[in-house]
Short mmCIF file of C-alpha atoms in Angstrom, two decimals:
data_model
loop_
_atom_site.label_atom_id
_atom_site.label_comp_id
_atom_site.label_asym_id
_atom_site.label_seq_id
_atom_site.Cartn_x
_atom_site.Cartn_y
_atom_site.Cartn_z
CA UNK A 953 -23.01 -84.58 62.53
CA UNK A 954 -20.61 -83.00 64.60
CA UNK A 955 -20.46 -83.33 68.36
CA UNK A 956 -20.49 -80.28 70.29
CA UNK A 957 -17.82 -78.99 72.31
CA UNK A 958 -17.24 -80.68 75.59
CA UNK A 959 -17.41 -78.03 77.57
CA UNK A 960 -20.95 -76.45 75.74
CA UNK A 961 -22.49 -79.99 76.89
CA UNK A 962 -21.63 -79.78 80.52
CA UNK A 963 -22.97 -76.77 80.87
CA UNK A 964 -26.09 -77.49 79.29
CA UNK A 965 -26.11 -80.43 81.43
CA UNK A 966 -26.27 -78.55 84.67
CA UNK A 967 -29.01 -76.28 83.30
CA UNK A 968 -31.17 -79.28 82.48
CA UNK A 969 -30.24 -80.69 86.13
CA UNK A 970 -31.29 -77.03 87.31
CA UNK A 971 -27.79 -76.48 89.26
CA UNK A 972 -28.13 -72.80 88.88
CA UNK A 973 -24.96 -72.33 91.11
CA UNK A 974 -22.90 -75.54 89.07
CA UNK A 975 -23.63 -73.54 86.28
CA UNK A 976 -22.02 -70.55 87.18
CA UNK A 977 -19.22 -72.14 88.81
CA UNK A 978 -18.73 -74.04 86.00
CA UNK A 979 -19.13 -70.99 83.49
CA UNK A 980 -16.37 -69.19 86.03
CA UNK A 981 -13.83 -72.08 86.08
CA UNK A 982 -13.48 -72.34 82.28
CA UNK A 983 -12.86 -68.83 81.87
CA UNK A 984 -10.58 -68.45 84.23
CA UNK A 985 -8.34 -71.22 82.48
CA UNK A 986 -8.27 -69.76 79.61
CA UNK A 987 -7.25 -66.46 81.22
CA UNK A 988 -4.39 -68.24 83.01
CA UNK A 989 -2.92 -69.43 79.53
CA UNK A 990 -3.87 -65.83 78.25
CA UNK A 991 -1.48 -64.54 81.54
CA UNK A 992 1.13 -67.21 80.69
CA UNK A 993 1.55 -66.14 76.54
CA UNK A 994 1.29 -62.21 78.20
CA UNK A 995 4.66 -63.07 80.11
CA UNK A 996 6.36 -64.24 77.06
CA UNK A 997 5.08 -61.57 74.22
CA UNK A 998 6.17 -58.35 76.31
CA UNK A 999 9.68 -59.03 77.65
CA UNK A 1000 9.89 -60.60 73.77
CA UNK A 1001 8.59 -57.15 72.45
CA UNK A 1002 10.23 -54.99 74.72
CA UNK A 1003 13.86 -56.56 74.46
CA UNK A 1004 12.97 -56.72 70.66
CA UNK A 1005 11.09 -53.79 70.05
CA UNK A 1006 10.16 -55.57 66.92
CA UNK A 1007 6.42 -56.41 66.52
CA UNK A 1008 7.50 -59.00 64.10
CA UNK A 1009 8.78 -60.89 66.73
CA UNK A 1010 6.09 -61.11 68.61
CA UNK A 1011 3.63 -62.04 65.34
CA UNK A 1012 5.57 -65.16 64.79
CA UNK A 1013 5.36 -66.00 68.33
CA UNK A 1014 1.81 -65.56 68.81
CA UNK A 1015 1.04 -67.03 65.84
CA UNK A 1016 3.05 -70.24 66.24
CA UNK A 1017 2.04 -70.49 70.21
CA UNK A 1018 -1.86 -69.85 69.19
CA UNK A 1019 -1.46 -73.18 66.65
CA UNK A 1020 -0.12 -74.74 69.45
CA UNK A 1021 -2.60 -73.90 71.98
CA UNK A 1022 -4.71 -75.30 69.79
CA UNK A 1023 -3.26 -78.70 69.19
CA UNK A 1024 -2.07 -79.03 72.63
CA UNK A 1025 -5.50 -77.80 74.68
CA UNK A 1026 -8.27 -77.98 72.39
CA UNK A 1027 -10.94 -77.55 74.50
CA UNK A 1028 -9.49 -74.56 76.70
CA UNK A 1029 -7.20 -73.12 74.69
CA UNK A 1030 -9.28 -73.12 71.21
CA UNK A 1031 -10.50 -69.44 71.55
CA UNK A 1032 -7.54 -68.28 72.62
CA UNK A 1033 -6.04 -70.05 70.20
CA UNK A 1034 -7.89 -68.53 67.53
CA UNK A 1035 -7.43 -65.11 68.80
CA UNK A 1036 -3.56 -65.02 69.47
CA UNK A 1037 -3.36 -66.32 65.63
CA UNK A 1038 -5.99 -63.38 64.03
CA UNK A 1039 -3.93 -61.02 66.15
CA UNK A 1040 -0.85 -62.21 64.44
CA UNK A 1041 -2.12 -62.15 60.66
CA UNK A 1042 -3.27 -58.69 61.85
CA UNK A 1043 0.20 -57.26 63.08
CA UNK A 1044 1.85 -58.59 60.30
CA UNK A 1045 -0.71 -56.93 57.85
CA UNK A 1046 -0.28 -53.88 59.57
CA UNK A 1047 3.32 -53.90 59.24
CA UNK A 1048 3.21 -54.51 55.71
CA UNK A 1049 0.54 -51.64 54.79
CA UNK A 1050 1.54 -48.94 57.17
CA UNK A 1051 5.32 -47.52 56.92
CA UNK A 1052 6.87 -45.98 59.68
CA UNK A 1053 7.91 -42.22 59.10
CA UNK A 1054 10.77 -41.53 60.74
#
């Protein structure tokens, strides 16, 4: 069987405890880190993008820094993780299905 997350058992924890307030501050805290590595890739894709003004670029980059944010910070950086690499597979799909008319 497989554990659950970490951060999924604390928080159950201080609803069992009834810590209404822990709860929410805890709830608050974790999203807020994962918004401040969200903040941190958003300063590197768009100078990368707009000194590029490639979107390939950037796919590679989000897609190598979303494996790493996964390896690196699983239990914070797991969703966004997951999301910077579906946005990549996305953009690059995109690219290769839709040809600019110029």
């Amino acid at each position: 069987m497989i554990p659950p997350p970490v951060m999924d058992d604390l928080l159950s924890q201080y609803l069992l405890k009834g810590d209404l307030i822990g709860f929410i501050i805890a709830l608050y805290t974790s999203v807020m880190g994962e918004v401040f590595f969200a903040f941190i890739l958003l300063g590197i894709s768009v100078p990368l993008y707009i000194r590029t003004q490639s979107l390939a670029y950037v796919t590679v980059v989000w897609i190598i820094l979303g494996a790493l944010l996964e390896a690196i910070i699983p239990t914070t950086g797991l969703s966004l993780g997951k999301i910077l690499m579906v946005l990549g597979v996305a953009a690059i799909l995109y690219q290769l299905f839709v040809r600019e008319r110029g």
